[in-house]
Structures are given as structure tokens and as C-alpha cells.
XYZ file of C-alpha atoms in Angstrom:
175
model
C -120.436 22.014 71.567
C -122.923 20.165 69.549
C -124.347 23.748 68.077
C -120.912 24.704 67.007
C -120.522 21.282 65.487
C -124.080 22.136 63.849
C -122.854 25.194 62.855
C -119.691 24.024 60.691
C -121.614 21.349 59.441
C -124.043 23.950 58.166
C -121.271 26.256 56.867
C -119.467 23.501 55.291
C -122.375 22.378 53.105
C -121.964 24.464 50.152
C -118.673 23.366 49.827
C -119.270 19.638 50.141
C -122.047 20.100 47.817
C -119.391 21.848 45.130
C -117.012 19.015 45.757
C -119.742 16.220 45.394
C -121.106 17.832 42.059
C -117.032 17.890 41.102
C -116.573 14.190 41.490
C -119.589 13.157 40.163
C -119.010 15.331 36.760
C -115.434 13.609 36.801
C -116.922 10.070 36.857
C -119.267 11.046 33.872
C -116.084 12.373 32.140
C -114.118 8.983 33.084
C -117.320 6.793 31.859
C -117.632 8.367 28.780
C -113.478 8.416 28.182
C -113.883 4.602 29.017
C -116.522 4.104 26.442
C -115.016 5.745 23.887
C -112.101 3.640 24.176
C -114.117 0.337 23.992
C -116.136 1.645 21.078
C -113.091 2.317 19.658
C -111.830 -1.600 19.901
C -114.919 -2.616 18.965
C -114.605 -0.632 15.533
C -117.465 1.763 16.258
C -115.636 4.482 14.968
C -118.358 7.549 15.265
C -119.465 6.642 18.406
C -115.994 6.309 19.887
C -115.316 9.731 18.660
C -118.640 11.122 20.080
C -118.155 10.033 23.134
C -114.715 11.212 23.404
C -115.835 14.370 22.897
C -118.235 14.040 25.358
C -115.647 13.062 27.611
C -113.999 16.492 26.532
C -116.677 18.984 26.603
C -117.679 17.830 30.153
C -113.709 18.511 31.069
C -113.947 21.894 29.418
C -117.075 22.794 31.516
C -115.350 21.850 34.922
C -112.558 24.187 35.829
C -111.538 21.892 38.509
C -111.022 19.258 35.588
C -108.824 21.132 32.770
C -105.737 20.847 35.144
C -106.185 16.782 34.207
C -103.696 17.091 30.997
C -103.338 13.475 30.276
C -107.390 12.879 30.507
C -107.553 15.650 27.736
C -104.562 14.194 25.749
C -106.205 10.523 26.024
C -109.695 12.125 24.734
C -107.415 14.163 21.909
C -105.865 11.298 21.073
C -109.320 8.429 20.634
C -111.302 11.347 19.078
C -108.420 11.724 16.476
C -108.017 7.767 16.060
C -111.504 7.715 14.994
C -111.249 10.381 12.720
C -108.749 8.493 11.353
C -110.169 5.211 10.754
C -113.213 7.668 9.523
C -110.536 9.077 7.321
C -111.557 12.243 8.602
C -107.664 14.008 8.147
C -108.651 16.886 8.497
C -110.585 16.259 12.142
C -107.795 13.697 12.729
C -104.655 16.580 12.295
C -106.925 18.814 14.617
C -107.700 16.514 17.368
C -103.795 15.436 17.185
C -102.809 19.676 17.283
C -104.026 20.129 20.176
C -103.493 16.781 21.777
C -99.547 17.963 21.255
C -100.705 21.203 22.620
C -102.257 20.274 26.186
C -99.249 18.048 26.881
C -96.219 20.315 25.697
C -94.406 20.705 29.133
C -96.695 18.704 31.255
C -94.665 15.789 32.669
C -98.217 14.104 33.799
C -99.233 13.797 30.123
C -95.367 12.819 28.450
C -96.383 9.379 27.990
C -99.708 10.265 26.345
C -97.332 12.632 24.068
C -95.096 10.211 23.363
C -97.995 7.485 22.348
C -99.510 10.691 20.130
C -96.409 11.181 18.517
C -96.119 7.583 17.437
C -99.646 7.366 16.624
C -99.083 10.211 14.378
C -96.322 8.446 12.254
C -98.104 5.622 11.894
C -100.818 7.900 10.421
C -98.268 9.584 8.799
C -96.863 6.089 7.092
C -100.686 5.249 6.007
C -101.456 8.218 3.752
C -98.159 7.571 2.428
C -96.025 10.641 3.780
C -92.735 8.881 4.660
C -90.932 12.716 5.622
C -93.694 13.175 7.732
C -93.207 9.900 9.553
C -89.577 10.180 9.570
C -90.331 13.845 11.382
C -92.406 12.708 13.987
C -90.240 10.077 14.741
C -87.206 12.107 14.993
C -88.858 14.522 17.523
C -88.967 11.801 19.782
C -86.991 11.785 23.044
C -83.928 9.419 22.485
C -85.395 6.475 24.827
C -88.303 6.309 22.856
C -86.694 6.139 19.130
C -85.439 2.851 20.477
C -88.786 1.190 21.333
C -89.771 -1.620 19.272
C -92.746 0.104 17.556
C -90.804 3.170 17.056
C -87.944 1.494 15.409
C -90.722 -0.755 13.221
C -92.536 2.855 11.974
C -88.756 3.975 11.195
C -88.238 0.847 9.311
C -91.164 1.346 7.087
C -91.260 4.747 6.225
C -87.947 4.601 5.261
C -88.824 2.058 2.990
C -91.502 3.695 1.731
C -89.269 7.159 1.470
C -87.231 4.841 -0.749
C -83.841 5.443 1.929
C -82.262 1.951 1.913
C -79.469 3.079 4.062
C -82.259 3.777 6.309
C -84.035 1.165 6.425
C -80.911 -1.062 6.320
C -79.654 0.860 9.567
C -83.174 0.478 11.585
C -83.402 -3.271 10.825
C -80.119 -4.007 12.499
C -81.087 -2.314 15.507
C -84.775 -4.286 15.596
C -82.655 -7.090 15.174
């Protein structure tokens, strides 16, 4: 009995080994996702974006970790906010691409979408592209055009697209 236990042990090595080199490569991915975010608070924009691409290429070299949608939309989306405050538009509308790409139809990542989306207006509002905005808002679900920041973005990129109306409409609802 204790050879056959032996034996599976044996067998079963490879595969624990695999699994072990798996979770370990996902914590590095995690740390590195979790740095990025506080460099990101702490205004180190470059090395925020850095390591959220870190946090991405060690996702794209672990097969088991691409199915993570939402970990890939969260990189997408700190790696683009840097770019941003880099004013890096260019890097920024890339990083935001294919942030929208990973989570189209992936219910995991619909709230990282959602928070992309209204990142992306808010970007939208700063380099002073109220149709833009006013896009990305609208392609919102319903639930979410009635949040409090979504409603404040509406508010001031239809004031900056000059649409009283507009903007006369959306302050009665924040109200």
C-alpha cells in the first residue's frame, strides 16, 4: 500500500510542480498589479505604468492566466491612466482599445468595462471632446447612466458641447 502511495506521489509530481510554478507566477502578476495601482495614487505615473505592464506580460506568458479577463482589464485600464496623466494619448487610446476588447462579453470583467468606459469620458471631457464624452456615456448600460459620476461627466460635457438643454436635463436628475 505504501509503494502505491509512493508511486502516485511520484507520478503526481510533475503536475504539482506545474501548478506550484502557476500560482507562484500569479502572485508575481497580483504584486506587480498591486503596485502599479499604489504608484499610481502616489502620482508615480511611469512606474505605475511599468509595472502594469509587468503585471500584463507575465499574464500573457501564463496560459493558465489569460482566462483572468478582469486582471487584464484592471492592468489595461492603470497602464492607460498613466499614459494619461503622462499625456501619452496615443498609449492611453491603445491601452483603453483593448481594455474594451478583453472584456466585450465577459460578465467577470463588466464592472471593469463599465469603470473603463467612464474613465474614458472623463478623458474624453479633459482634451476637450464633449461628442466623444457624450458617446461613451451613451454606450453605457441604462443602470449605469444613472450613477452619480456618470450623470456629473454628462453634466459637463454637455456644458462644454455648449447643449444647455442637456446640461439643464442632467442637473435635475443629480439633483
Amino acid at each position: 500500500v505504501s509503494l502505491i502511495h509512493a508511486a502516485n506521489r511520484l507520478i503526481g509530481l510533475p503536475e504539482r510542480a506545474r501548478l506550484w510554478r502557476v500560482a507562484r507566477r500569479e502572485r508575481m502578476a497580483q504584486a506587480a498589479l498591486r503596485e502599479s495601482l499604489a504608484q499610481y495614487f502616489a502620482g508615480r505615473y511611469s512606474r505605475a505604468k511599468s509595472a502594469a505592464q509587468h503585471a500584463l506580460s507575465i499574464q500573457d506568458d501564463t496560459p493558465e492566466l489569460k482566462r483572468d479577463a478582469e486582471f487584464g482589464v484592471l492592468g489595461m485600464l492603470l497602464a492607460a491612466g498613466s499614459a494619461h496623466r503622462l499625456q501619452d494619448r496615443k498609449q492611453r487610446d491603445e491601452h483603453l482599445a483593448r481594455a474594451f476588447q478583453l472584456a466585450q462579453g465577459n460578465s467577470a470583467a463588466r464592472s471593469a468595462e463599465e469603470g473603463a468606459r467612464l474613465m474614458a469620458a472623463e478623458w474624453a471631457i479633459d482634451d476637450r471632446d464633449a461628442p466623444r464624452s457624450l458617446q461613451l456615456l451613451n454606450d453605457l448600460p441604462p443602470g449605469v447612466m444613472r450613477r452619480t459620476q456618470a450623470l456629473r461627466l454628462k453634466l459637463q460635457a454637455a456644458r462644454l458641447g455648449q447643449q444647455p438643454q442637456e446640461a439643464l436635463k442632467t442637473a435635475r436628475l443629480l439633483v
